[in-house]
Coordinates of N, CA, C and O in Angstrom, one line a residue:
M109 N -9.7 -41.4 167.8 CA -10.0 -42.6 166.9 C -10.6 -41.8 165.5 O -9.8 -42.1 164.5
E110 N -11.5 -40.8 165.5 CA -11.9 -40.2 164.1 C -10.6 -39.3 163.6 O -10.8 -39.4 162.3
E111 N -10.1 -38.6 164.3 CA -9.1 -38.4 164.3 C -7.6 -38.8 163.2 O -7.7 -38.4 162.1
R112 N -7.6 -40.2 163.7 CA -6.6 -40.9 163.1 C -7.1 -41.4 162.0 O -6.5 -41.6 160.6
R113 N -8.6 -41.8 161.7 CA -9.0 -42.3 160.5 C -9.2 -40.9 159.6 O -8.9 -41.5 158.5
R114 N -9.6 -39.9 159.9 CA -9.0 -38.5 158.7 C -7.7 -38.3 158.6 O -7.7 -38.2 156.9
Q115 N -6.7 -38.6 159.2 CA -5.3 -38.8 158.8 C -5.2 -40.1 157.8 O -4.7 -39.4 156.8
L116 N -5.8 -41.0 158.1 CA -5.4 -41.8 156.9 C -6.2 -41.3 155.5 O -5.7 -41.9 154.4
L117 N -7.4 -41.4 155.8 CA -8.1 -40.7 154.4 C -7.4 -39.6 153.9 O -7.0 -39.5 152.6
D118 N -7.0 -38.7 154.4 CA -6.1 -37.4 153.6 C -4.7 -37.9 152.9 O -4.3 -37.7 152.2
A119 N -4.1 -39.1 153.6 CA -2.9 -39.5 153.3 C -3.4 -40.3 152.1 O -2.5 -40.3 150.7
A120 N -4.2 -41.0 152.3 CA -4.5 -41.9 151.3 C -5.3 -40.6 149.9 O -4.8 -41.1 148.8
L121 N -5.9 -40.0 150.2 CA -6.1 -38.7 148.6 C -5.0 -38.6 148.2 O -5.3 -38.0 147.1
D122 N -4.1 -37.8 149.3 CA -3.0 -37.4 148.6 C -2.3 -38.7 147.6 O -2.0 -38.2 146.2
R123 N -1.8 -39.7 148.1 CA -1.3 -40.8 147.0 C -2.2 -41.0 146.1 O -1.8 -41.3 145.0
F124 N -3.5 -41.2 145.9 CA -4.6 -41.6 144.9 C -4.4 -40.1 144.1 O -4.7 -40.5 142.6
G125 N -4.6 -39.1 144.5 CA -4.0 -38.1 143.7 C -2.9 -38.0 142.7 O -3.1 -36.7 141.6
H126 N -1.6 -38.3 143.1 CA -0.7 -38.3 142.7 C -0.2 -39.5 141.6 O 0.8 -39.4 140.9
R127 N -1.0 -40.9 142.0 CA -0.5 -41.8 141.4 C -1.5 -42.5 141.0 O -2.6 -42.3 141.7
S128 N -1.8 -43.6 140.1 CA -2.8 -44.4 139.8 C -3.4 -45.1 141.1 O -2.4 -45.6 141.7
P129 N -4.6 -45.4 141.5 CA -4.6 -46.0 142.5 C -4.4 -47.5 142.5 O -4.0 -47.8 143.7
E130 N -4.1 -48.1 141.1 CA -3.9 -49.4 141.0 C -2.0 -49.6 141.5 O -1.9 -50.5 142.0
D131 N -1.6 -48.3 141.7 CA 0.0 -48.1 141.9 C 0.1 -47.7 143.3 O 1.2 -47.5 143.9
V132 N -1.0 -47.6 144.0 CA -0.9 -47.3 145.8 C -0.9 -48.4 146.6 O -2.1 -49.2 146.2
S133 N -0.1 -48.8 147.4 CA -0.3 -49.6 148.1 C -0.7 -49.1 149.7 O -0.4 -48.1 150.0
V134 N -1.0 -50.3 150.0 CA -1.6 -50.1 152.0 C -0.3 -49.5 152.8 O -0.4 -48.7 153.7
D135 N 0.7 -50.0 151.9 CA 2.2 -49.9 152.6 C 2.2 -48.2 152.6 O 2.8 -47.2 153.1
D136 N 1.8 -47.7 151.0 CA 2.2 -46.4 150.9 C 1.3 -45.5 151.8 O 2.2 -44.1 151.9
I137 N 0.0 -46.1 151.7 CA -0.5 -44.8 152.7 C -0.2 -45.2 154.1 O -0.4 -43.7 154.6
A138 N 0.1 -45.9 154.7 CA 0.6 -46.3 155.7 C 2.0 -45.1 156.1 O 2.1 -43.9 157.2
R139 N 3.1 -45.4 155.2 CA 3.8 -44.3 155.5 C 3.6 -42.8 155.5 O 4.0 -42.2 156.1
A140 N 2.6 -42.6 154.3 CA 2.5 -41.2 154.4 C 1.5 -40.4 155.5 O 1.8 -39.5 155.8
A141 N 1.2 -41.4 156.2 CA -0.1 -41.0 157.3 C 0.9 -41.1 158.9 O 0.8 -41.0 159.7
G142 N 1.8 -42.1 158.5 CA 3.0 -42.0 159.9 C 2.6 -42.9 160.3 O 2.5 -43.1 161.7
A143 N 1.6 -44.2 159.9 CA 1.4 -44.8 160.5 C 1.6 -46.5 160.0 O 2.4 -46.9 159.3
S144 N 1.2 -47.3 161.0 CA 1.5 -48.9 160.8 C 0.5 -49.3 159.9 O -0.5 -49.0 159.9
R145 N 1.1 -50.6 158.9 CA -0.1 -51.4 158.4 C -1.4 -51.9 158.9 O -2.0 -51.9 158.7
P146 N -0.7 -52.5 160.3 CA -2.0 -53.2 160.9 C -2.7 -51.8 161.5 O -3.7 -52.1 161.3
L147 N -2.2 -50.9 161.5 CA -3.4 -49.5 161.9 C -4.3 -49.5 160.8 O -5.7 -49.3 161.0
V148 N -4.1 -49.3 159.4 CA -4.8 -49.2 158.2 C -5.6 -50.2 158.3 O -6.8 -50.2 158.2
Y149 N -5.3 -51.6 158.5 CA -6.4 -52.7 158.4 C -7.3 -52.5 159.4 O -8.0 -52.6 159.2
R150 N -6.7 -51.8 160.5 CA -7.9 -52.4 161.7 C -8.7 -51.0 161.4 O -10.3 -51.0 161.6
Y151 N -8.5 -49.8 160.6 CA -9.9 -48.8 160.2 C -10.6 -49.2 158.7 O -11.7 -49.0 158.6
F152 N -9.6 -50.0 158.0 CA -10.1 -50.3 156.6 C -9.7 -51.9 156.2 O -8.7 -52.3 155.5
P153 N -10.5 -52.7 157.1 CA -10.0 -54.1 156.8 C -10.2 -54.8 155.5 O -9.5 -55.8 155.0
G154 N -10.8 -53.6 154.6 CA -11.2 -54.2 153.1 C -9.8 -53.7 152.7 O -10.2 -54.0 151.4
G155 N -8.8 -53.3 152.9 CA -7.6 -53.0 152.3 C -7.8 -51.8 151.4 O -8.4 -50.8 151.5
R156 N -7.0 -51.7 150.7 CA -6.9 -50.7 149.3 C -7.8 -50.3 148.8 O -8.5 -49.1 148.8
Q157 N -9.0 -51.3 148.4 CA -10.1 -50.5 147.5 C -11.2 -50.2 148.7 O -11.8 -48.9 148.4
Q158 N -10.9 -50.4 150.1 CA -12.2 -50.0 150.8 C -11.3 -48.6 151.1 O -12.2 -47.3 151.5
I159 N -10.4 -47.9 151.1 CA -9.8 -47.0 151.6 C -10.0 -45.7 150.4 O -10.3 -44.8 150.6
Y160 N -9.7 -46.5 149.0 CA -9.5 -45.4 147.6 C -11.8 -45.1 147.9 O -11.7 -44.2 147.8
E161 N -12.3 -46.1 147.9 CA -13.9 -45.7 148.5 C -14.0 -44.6 149.4 O -15.2 -43.8 149.1
A162 N -13.5 -45.4 150.4 CA -13.5 -44.0 151.5 C -13.5 -42.4 151.2 O -13.9 -41.7 151.7
A163 N -12.1 -42.8 150.9 CA -11.1 -41.3 150.3 C -12.1 -40.9 149.4 O -12.1 -39.5 149.6
L164 N -12.8 -41.4 148.3 CA -13.4 -40.8 147.5 C -14.5 -40.0 147.9 O -14.8 -39.0 147.8
R165 N -15.2 -40.8 148.9 CA -16.8 -40.3 149.9 C -16.4 -39.2 150.3 O -17.0 -38.1 150.5
S166 N -15.2 -39.3 150.8 CA -15.1 -37.9 152.2 C -14.6 -36.7 151.4 O -15.2 -35.5 151.6
A167 N -14.3 -37.1 150.2 CA -13.8 -35.7 149.1 C -15.1 -35.1 148.8 O -15.4 -34.3 148.2
A168 N -15.9 -36.7 148.0 CA -17.0 -36.0 147.8 C -18.2 -35.2 148.5 O -18.6 -34.1 147.9
E169 N -18.1 -35.7 149.8 CA -19.0 -34.7 150.7 C -18.3 -33.2 150.9 O -19.1 -32.5 150.9
Q170 N -17.3 -33.3 151.0 CA -16.6 -32.0 151.0 C -16.8 -31.2 149.6 O -17.1 -29.7 150.0
L171 N -16.6 -31.5 148.6 CA -17.3 -30.8 147.5 C -18.4 -30.3 147.3 O -18.7 -29.2 147.1
L172 N -19.4 -31.2 147.6 CA -20.6 -31.1 147.5 C -21.0 -29.8 148.4 O -22.0 -29.0 148.3
A173 N -20.4 -30.0 149.7 CA -20.8 -29.0 150.8 C -20.7 -27.5 150.3 O -21.2 -26.3 150.8
C174 N -19.4 -27.4 149.0 CA -19.2 -26.2 148.5 C -20.4 -25.5 148.0 O -20.5 -24.0 147.7
F175 N -21.6 -26.4 147.5 CA -22.4 -25.7 146.6 C -23.6 -25.4 147.4 O -24.4 -24.6 146.9
V176 N -23.5 -25.8 148.7 CA -24.5 -25.4 149.5 C -24.7 -23.6 149.8 O -23.5 -23.3 150.6
E177 N -25.7 -22.9 149.7 CA -25.5 -21.3 149.7 C -27.1 -21.1 149.9 O -28.0 -21.2 149.9
P178 N -27.1 -20.0 151.4 CA -28.3 -19.6 151.7 C -28.9 -18.8 150.6 O -28.5 -18.2 149.8
P179 N -30.1 -18.8 150.9 CA -31.0 -18.3 150.0 C -31.5 -16.9 149.9 O -32.3 -16.3 149.9
T180 N -30.1 -16.2 149.7 CA -29.9 -14.6 149.8 C -29.3 -14.3 148.5 O -28.7 -14.7 148.1
G181 N -29.7 -12.9 147.9 CA -28.9 -12.6 147.2 C -29.3 -12.5 145.7 O -30.8 -13.5 145.6
T182 N -28.9 -12.4 144.6 CA -29.0 -12.9 143.3 C -28.6 -14.5 143.1 O -27.7 -14.7 143.8
P183 N -29.3 -15.1 142.1 CA -28.8 -15.9 141.7 C -27.5 -16.1 141.1 O -26.3 -16.8 141.6
A184 N -26.5 -15.2 140.5 CA -25.7 -14.9 140.0 C -24.1 -14.6 141.4 O -23.4 -15.2 141.2
G185 N -25.2 -14.1 142.2 CA -24.3 -13.8 143.4 C -23.8 -15.0 144.2 O -22.8 -15.5 144.8
R186 N -25.0 -15.7 144.3 CA -24.9 -17.0 145.1 C -24.3 -17.9 144.5 O -23.3 -18.6 144.6
L187 N -24.2 -17.9 142.7 CA -23.2 -19.0 142.1 C -21.7 -18.6 142.4 O -20.7 -19.2 142.1
S188 N -21.6 -17.2 142.4 CA -20.1 -16.7 142.5 C -19.5 -17.1 143.9 O -18.5 -17.7 143.8
N189 N -20.7 -17.1 144.9 CA -19.9 -17.8 146.1 C -20.0 -19.2 146.2 O -18.6 -19.5 146.8
V190 N -20.3 -20.0 145.3 CA -20.4 -21.6 145.2 C -18.8 -21.3 144.8 O -18.1 -22.4 145.2
L191 N -18.7 -20.7 143.8 CA -17.6 -21.4 142.8 C -16.3 -20.7 143.4 O -15.1 -21.1 143.6
D192 N -16.4 -19.7 144.6 CA -15.2 -19.4 145.1 C -14.8 -20.4 146.5 O -13.8 -20.7 146.8
R193 N -16.0 -20.8 146.9 CA -15.8 -22.6 148.0 C -15.2 -23.1 147.1 O -14.2 -24.2 147.4
Y194 N -15.8 -23.5 146.0 CA -15.4 -24.5 145.2 C -13.8 -24.8 144.7 O -12.8 -25.6 144.6
L195 N -13.6 -23.6 144.1 CA -12.2 -23.3 143.8 C -11.2 -23.4 144.9 O -10.0 -23.6 145.0
A196 N -11.6 -22.8 145.7 CA -10.8 -22.8 146.7 C -10.3 -24.2 147.2 O -8.9 -24.7 148.1
F197 N -11.5 -25.0 147.8 CA -11.5 -26.6 147.8 C -10.4 -27.1 146.5 O -9.4 -28.4 147.1
V198 N -10.5 -26.9 145.4 CA -9.5 -27.6 144.5 C -8.4 -26.9 144.8 O -7.2 -27.5 144.4
A199 N -8.1 -26.1 145.3 CA -6.7 -25.5 145.4 C -6.0 -26.1 146.6 O -4.6 -26.3 146.4
E200 N -7.1 -26.4 147.7 CA -6.0 -26.9 148.6 C -6.2 -28.3 148.7 O -5.2 -28.8 149.6
H201 N -7.1 -28.7 147.9 CA -7.1 -30.3 148.1 C -6.7 -30.8 146.3 O -7.7 -31.6 145.8
D202 N -5.9 -30.4 146.0 CA -5.8 -30.5 144.4 C -5.4 -32.1 144.2 O -6.2 -32.4 143.2
A203 N -4.7 -33.1 145.1 CA -4.9 -34.1 144.9 C -5.8 -35.0 145.0 O -6.4 -36.0 144.1
G204 N -6.4 -34.9 145.9 CA -7.7 -35.6 146.4 C -8.8 -34.9 145.4 O -9.9 -36.0 144.8
F205 N -9.0 -33.6 145.1 CA -9.8 -33.2 143.4 C -9.5 -34.2 142.2 O -10.5 -34.5 141.7
S206 N -8.3 -34.6 142.0 CA -7.7 -34.8 140.9 C -8.4 -36.4 140.6 O -8.9 -37.1 140.0
A207 N -8.4 -37.1 142.2 CA -8.3 -38.3 142.4 C -9.8 -38.7 142.4 O -10.3 -39.7 141.7
L208 N -11.0 -37.6 142.6 CA -12.3 -37.9 142.5 C -12.7 -37.6 141.2 O -13.7 -38.6 140.8
V209 N -12.2 -36.8 140.5 CA -12.6 -36.7 139.0 C -12.0 -37.3 138.0 O -13.0 -37.8 136.9
R210 N -11.1 -37.4 138.2 CA -10.4 -38.3 136.8 C -10.8 -39.7 136.3 O -11.1 -40.1 135.5
G211 N -10.9 -41.0 138.0 CA -11.3 -42.2 137.4 C -10.8 -43.0 136.2 O -9.5 -42.4 136.1
G212 N -11.4 -43.6 135.5 CA -10.8 -44.9 134.5 C -9.7 -45.4 134.8 O -8.5 -45.6 134.3
C213 N -9.6 -45.9 136.6 CA -8.7 -47.1 136.7 C -8.9 -48.3 137.0 O -10.2 -48.9 136.6
V214 N -8.0 -48.9 137.4 CA -8.5 -50.5 137.5 C -9.5 -50.6 138.4 O -10.3 -51.6 138.8
T215 N -9.1 -50.0 140.1 CA -9.4 -50.1 140.8 C -11.2 -49.0 141.0 O -12.0 -49.4 141.9
E216 N -11.7 -49.0 140.2 CA -12.9 -47.8 139.8 C -14.1 -49.2 139.6 O -14.0 -50.2 138.9
T217 N -14.6 -49.0 140.4 CA -16.5 -50.3 140.4 C -17.1 -49.3 140.4 O -17.4 -48.5 139.8
S218 N -18.3 -50.0 140.3 CA -19.7 -49.4 140.3 C -19.7 -48.8 141.3 O -20.6 -47.3 141.1
R219 N -19.6 -48.8 142.5 CA -19.5 -48.1 143.9 C -18.8 -46.8 143.6 O -19.2 -45.2 143.8
T220 N -17.6 -46.8 143.2 CA -17.0 -45.4 143.0 C -17.1 -44.6 141.9 O -17.4 -43.4 142.1
S221 N -18.0 -45.4 140.7 CA -18.5 -44.4 140.0 C -20.0 -43.8 140.2 O -20.3 -42.6 139.9
A222 N -20.8 -44.1 141.4 CA -21.6 -44.1 141.8 C -21.1 -42.3 142.7 O -21.8 -41.5 142.7
I223 N -20.0 -42.8 143.2 CA -19.9 -41.7 144.4 C -19.5 -40.2 143.4 O -19.9 -38.9 143.5
I224 N -18.6 -40.6 142.2 CA -18.6 -39.4 141.5 C -19.8 -38.8 140.5 O -19.8 -37.4 140.9
D225 N -20.5 -39.5 140.7 CA -21.9 -39.3 139.3 C -22.8 -38.9 140.8 O -23.4 -37.6 140.3
G226 N -22.6 -38.9 141.8 CA -23.2 -38.4 143.0 C -22.7 -36.7 143.1 O -23.9 -36.2 143.4
V227 N -21.4 -36.6 143.3 CA -21.1 -35.4 143.0 C -21.8 -34.2 142.4 O -22.3 -33.4 142.4
R228 N -21.6 -34.6 140.8 CA -22.4 -34.5 139.7 C -23.8 -33.7 139.9 O -24.0 -32.6 139.8
R229 N -24.5 -34.7 140.2 CA -25.6 -34.7 140.3 C -26.6 -34.0 141.6 O -27.0 -32.9 140.9
G230 N -25.4 -34.0 142.7 CA -26.1 -33.1 143.5 C -25.3 -31.8 143.6 O -26.5 -30.9 143.5
A231 N -24.4 -31.2 142.7 CA -23.9 -30.1 142.3 C -25.0 -29.2 141.3 O -25.5 -28.1 141.3
A232 N -25.7 -30.0 140.5 CA -26.4 -29.5 139.7 C -27.7 -29.6 140.3 O -28.5 -28.1 140.2
E233 N -28.1 -30.2 141.4 CA -29.3 -29.8 142.0 C -29.1 -28.6 143.1 O -30.3 -27.8 142.7
Q234 N -27.8 -28.5 143.5 CA -27.9 -27.2 144.4 C -27.9 -26.4 143.4 O -28.4 -25.3 143.8
V235 N -27.3 -26.2 142.1 CA -27.5 -24.8 141.4 C -28.5 -24.3 141.1 O -29.4 -23.2 140.7
L236 N -29.6 -25.7 140.8 CA -31.2 -25.2 140.1 C -31.7 -24.9 141.5 O -32.5 -23.8 141.3
V237 N -31.5 -25.3 143.0 CA -31.9 -24.4 143.8 C -31.8 -23.0 143.4 O -32.4 -22.1 144.0
H238 N -30.3 -22.6 143.4 CA -29.8 -20.8 143.5 C -30.7 -20.5 142.4 O -30.9 -19.3 142.5
L239 N -31.0 -21.2 141.2 CA -31.6 -20.3 140.2 C -33.1 -20.5 140.6 O -34.2 -19.6 140.0
E240 N -33.5 -21.0 141.9 CA -34.8 -21.0 141.8 C -36.1 -21.8 141.4 O -37.3 -21.5 140.9
E241 N -35.6 -22.6 140.7 CA -36.5 -23.8 139.7 C -36.6 -25.1 140.8 O -35.9 -26.0 140.7
T242 N -38.1 -25.1 141.1 CA -38.5 -26.2 141.7 C -39.0 -27.5 140.5 O -38.9 -28.6 141.1
A243 N -39.0 -26.6 139.4 CA -39.6 -27.9 138.6 C -38.8 -27.5 137.0 O -39.4 -27.2 136.0
P244 N -37.4 -27.3 137.2 CA -36.7 -27.3 136.0 C -37.0 -28.3 134.3 O -37.2 -29.4 134.8
S245 N -37.0 -27.6 133.7 CA -37.2 -28.0 132.1 C -35.8 -29.1 132.0 O -35.2 -29.1 132.5
L246 N -36.1 -30.2 131.2 CA -35.0 -31.0 130.4 C -34.0 -30.2 130.0 O -33.0 -30.5 130.2
R247 N -34.7 -29.0 129.2 CA -33.4 -28.1 128.6 C -32.4 -27.6 129.5 O -31.0 -27.3 129.6
L248 N -33.2 -27.1 130.5 CA -32.5 -26.2 132.0 C -31.5 -27.6 132.5 O -30.6 -26.8 132.7
R249 N -32.1 -28.1 132.9 CA -31.5 -29.8 133.8 C -30.1 -29.9 132.7 O -29.1 -30.2 133.1
M250 N -30.0 -30.2 131.4 CA -29.2 -30.7 130.9 C -28.2 -29.4 130.7 O -26.7 -29.7 130.6
A251 N -28.8 -27.9 130.7 CA -27.6 -27.0 130.7 C -26.8 -27.4 131.7 O -25.5 -26.7 131.9
V252 N -27.4 -27.1 133.2 CA -26.8 -27.1 133.9 C -25.7 -28.0 134.5 O -24.3 -27.9 134.7
R253 N -25.8 -29.7 133.9 CA -25.3 -30.2 133.7 C -24.1 -30.5 133.3 O -23.1 -30.6 133.5
S254 N -24.4 -30.0 132.0 CA -23.1 -29.9 131.2 C -21.9 -28.8 131.8 O -21.0 -28.9 131.5
W255 N -22.7 -27.5 132.2 CA -21.6 -26.6 132.8 C -21.1 -27.1 134.1 O -19.8 -26.9 133.8
I256 N -21.7 -28.3 135.1 CA -21.0 -28.8 135.7 C -19.6 -29.6 135.3 O -18.3 -29.5 135.8
A257 N -19.7 -30.2 133.9 CA -19.0 -30.8 133.5 C -17.8 -30.1 132.8 O -16.6 -30.3 133.2
A258 N -17.9 -28.9 132.5 CA -17.0 -27.7 132.1 C -16.3 -27.2 133.4 O -15.3 -27.2 133.0
V259 N -17.0 -27.2 134.2 CA -16.0 -26.6 135.4 C -15.0 -27.7 135.9 O -14.1 -27.0 136.1
E260 N -15.5 -28.6 136.1 CA -14.6 -29.9 136.5 C -13.5 -29.8 135.5 O -11.9 -30.0 135.8
A261 N -13.8 -30.0 134.1 CA -12.6 -30.0 133.3 C -12.0 -28.7 132.9 O -10.6 -28.7 133.1
V262 N -12.4 -27.5 133.4 CA -11.7 -26.0 133.7 C -10.3 -26.2 134.9 O -9.8 -26.0 134.9
S263 N -11.3 -26.9 135.8 CA -10.5 -27.0 137.0 C -9.1 -27.7 137.3 O -8.3 -27.6 137.9
L264 N -9.4 -28.8 136.3 CA -8.2 -29.7 136.2 C -7.2 -28.8 135.5 O -5.6 -29.3 135.6
I265 N -7.6 -28.3 134.2 CA -6.3 -27.8 133.5 C -6.0 -26.5 134.4 O -5.0 -26.3 134.3
W266 N -7.0 -25.8 135.5 CA -6.3 -24.6 136.2 C -5.0 -25.1 136.8 O -3.8 -24.5 137.1
L267 N -5.2 -26.5 137.3 CA -4.2 -27.0 138.4 C -3.3 -27.3 137.7 O -1.9 -27.0 137.7
D268 N -3.2 -28.1 136.5 CA -2.3 -28.3 135.2 C -1.4 -27.1 134.9 O 0.0 -26.9 134.7
E269 N -1.8 -25.7 135.0 CA -1.6 -24.5 134.4 C -1.2 -23.7 135.6 O -1.0 -22.6 135.6
G270 N -1.0 -24.3 136.7 CA -0.3 -23.6 137.8 C -1.1 -22.6 138.4 O -0.7 -21.8 139.2
R271 N -2.3 -23.1 138.4 CA -3.3 -22.4 139.5 C -3.4 -20.6 138.7 O -3.4 -19.8 139.2
T272 N -3.2 -20.4 137.4 CA -3.3 -19.7 136.5 C -4.7 -19.8 135.4 O -4.7 -20.8 135.3
P273 N -5.5 -18.4 135.3 CA -5.3 -17.1 136.0 C -5.9 -17.4 137.4 O -6.2 -18.3 138.0
P274 N -5.6 -15.9 138.3 CA -6.1 -16.1 139.9 C -7.4 -16.6 139.9 O -8.7 -16.4 139.2
A275 N -8.0 -17.4 140.7 CA -9.0 -17.6 141.6 C -10.3 -17.1 141.0 O -11.1 -17.3 140.5
Q276 N -9.9 -15.7 141.4 CA -11.1 -14.9 141.5 C -11.4 -14.5 139.9 O -12.8 -14.6 139.5
E277 N -10.6 -14.3 139.3 CA -10.5 -14.0 137.6 C -11.2 -15.5 137.0 O -12.3 -15.0 135.9
L278 N -11.2 -16.3 137.3 CA -11.4 -17.7 136.8 C -13.0 -17.6 137.5 O -13.7 -18.4 136.2
R279 N -13.3 -17.6 138.4 CA -14.8 -17.8 139.1 C -15.3 -16.6 138.2 O -16.9 -17.1 137.8
G280 N -14.9 -15.5 137.8 CA -15.7 -14.9 137.2 C -16.0 -15.4 135.7 O -16.9 -14.9 135.0
W281 N -15.1 -15.9 135.0 CA -15.1 -16.2 133.7 C -16.2 -17.3 133.7 O -16.9 -17.6 132.9
L282 N -15.7 -18.1 134.8 CA -17.0 -19.3 134.7 C -18.7 -18.9 135.1 O -19.3 -19.6 134.7
V283 N -18.9 -18.1 135.6 CA -20.2 -17.4 136.1 C -20.3 -16.7 134.7 O -21.5 -17.1 134.2
N284 N -19.6 -16.1 134.0 CA -20.1 -15.6 132.6 C -20.2 -16.8 131.5 O -21.1 -17.0 130.8
Q285 N -19.5 -17.8 131.7 CA -19.8 -18.9 130.6 C -21.3 -19.7 131.4 O -22.0 -20.1 130.2
F286 N -21.6 -19.7 132.0 CA -23.0 -20.5 133.2 C -23.7 -19.5 132.7 O -24.9 -19.9 131.8
V287 N -23.7 -18.1 132.5 CA -25.1 -17.2 131.8 C -24.9 -17.4 130.4 O -26.4 -17.5 129.8
A288 N -23.8 -17.7 129.9 CA -24.0 -17.9 128.1 C -24.6 -19.3 127.5 O -25.3 -19.7 126.8
V289 N -24.4 -20.2 128.7 CA -24.6 -21.7 128.1 C -26.7 -21.6 129.0 O -27.5 -22.1 128.0
I290 N -26.9 -20.8 129.7 CA -28.2 -20.9 130.0 C -29.0 -20.1 129.2 O -29.9 -20.4 128.4
T291 N -28.3 -18.9 128.5 CA -28.7 -18.3 127.6 C -29.1 -18.8 126.0 O -30.0 -19.0 125.2
A292 N -27.8 -20.0 125.7 CA -28.3 -20.6 124.4 C -29.2 -21.5 124.8 O -29.8 -21.5 123.6
A293 N -29.3 -22.1 126.0 CA -30.4 -23.0 126.0 C -32.0 -22.6 126.2 O -32.7 -23.1 125.9
A294 N -31.8 -21.0 126.4 CA -33.4 -20.6 126.3 C -34.0 -20.2 125.0 O -34.7 -19.6 125.1
A295 N -33.0 -20.3 124.0 CA -33.4 -19.9 122.7 C -34.5 -20.6 122.5 O -35.4 -19.7 121.3
D296 N -34.9 -21.7 122.8 CA -35.8 -22.2 122.2 C -36.7 -23.2 123.7 O -37.7 -23.9 123.4
D297 N -36.5 -22.7 124.5 CA -37.3 -23.1 125.5 C -37.7 -21.9 126.7 O -37.1 -21.3 127.4
P298 N -39.3 -21.4 126.3 CA -39.5 -20.6 127.4 C -39.1 -20.4 128.9 O -39.0 -19.5 129.5
A299 N -39.3 -21.8 129.3 CA -38.8 -22.0 131.0 C -37.5 -21.4 131.2 O -37.2 -20.8 132.2
T300 N -36.3 -21.8 130.3 CA -35.1 -21.1 130.9 C -34.8 -20.1 130.5 O -34.3 -19.2 130.7
A301 N -36.5 -19.5 129.5 CA -35.6 -18.1 128.9 C -36.0 -17.2 130.2 O -35.4 -16.7 130.6
E302 N -36.9 -17.9 131.1 CA -37.2 -17.0 132.2 C -36.2 -17.1 133.1 O -36.0 -15.7 134.0
V303 N -35.0 -18.0 133.4 CA -34.2 -18.0 134.3 C -33.1 -17.3 133.3 O -32.3 -16.5 134.7
A304 N -32.8 -17.1 132.2 CA -32.0 -16.2 131.5 C -32.1 -15.0 131.8 O -31.3 -14.1 132.2
A305 N -33.5 -14.4 132.1 CA -33.9 -13.2 132.2 C -33.3 -12.8 133.4 O -33.0 -11.8 133.6
R306 N -33.7 -13.8 134.5 CA -33.2 -13.4 135.9 C -31.8 -13.2 136.3 O -31.5 -12.1 137.4
L307 N -31.2 -13.8 135.4 CA -29.4 -14.1 135.6 C -28.9 -12.7 135.3 O -27.8 -12.1 135.7
V308 N -29.7 -12.2 134.0 CA -29.0 -11.0 133.3 C -29.8 -9.8 133.7 O -29.5 -8.6 133.5
G309 N -30.8 -9.7 134.5 CA -31.4 -9.0 135.1 C -30.9 -7.8 136.2 O -30.1 -8.6 136.5

């Protein structure tokens, strides 16, 4: 039963990733999953909106899991591992990733916006954990969240450009960008300066 529900969610993510959610019908999802319309409603009695929210939530959980990393090695090394998983997820689930982060559609609600914002906040919190900061300054929190937004934007461009440059090269560039953002934030924030020193040390 859970496997069938997962198949429906995967089909929904694929459809929502390639077309505007308001242009995707329950019949479209059923056909993509090789299922009947009644079966879709059996799992999602709320119809398209319920499927859309469930699909976004599924993608969000998978994406957030990419940011979890054991507390070993250097902060930069942990960040590299996180980005390797993140970019692998983006490449494997390009449609679902696009559906998750693009937003701005008719079916967008406060709940879907909360799901998307939850991914961004959760990712930022995990990055702060990797930086070993239990009480980050406002400047540091802003720097990390702005970098998360930049990673999202770069990932979408990467998909549009046929996944070039190679993921490993892109990961290195994003790590360097992170160091640059933190270094800039450290200019007039002593607490962030300590973090920057650990990153480049």
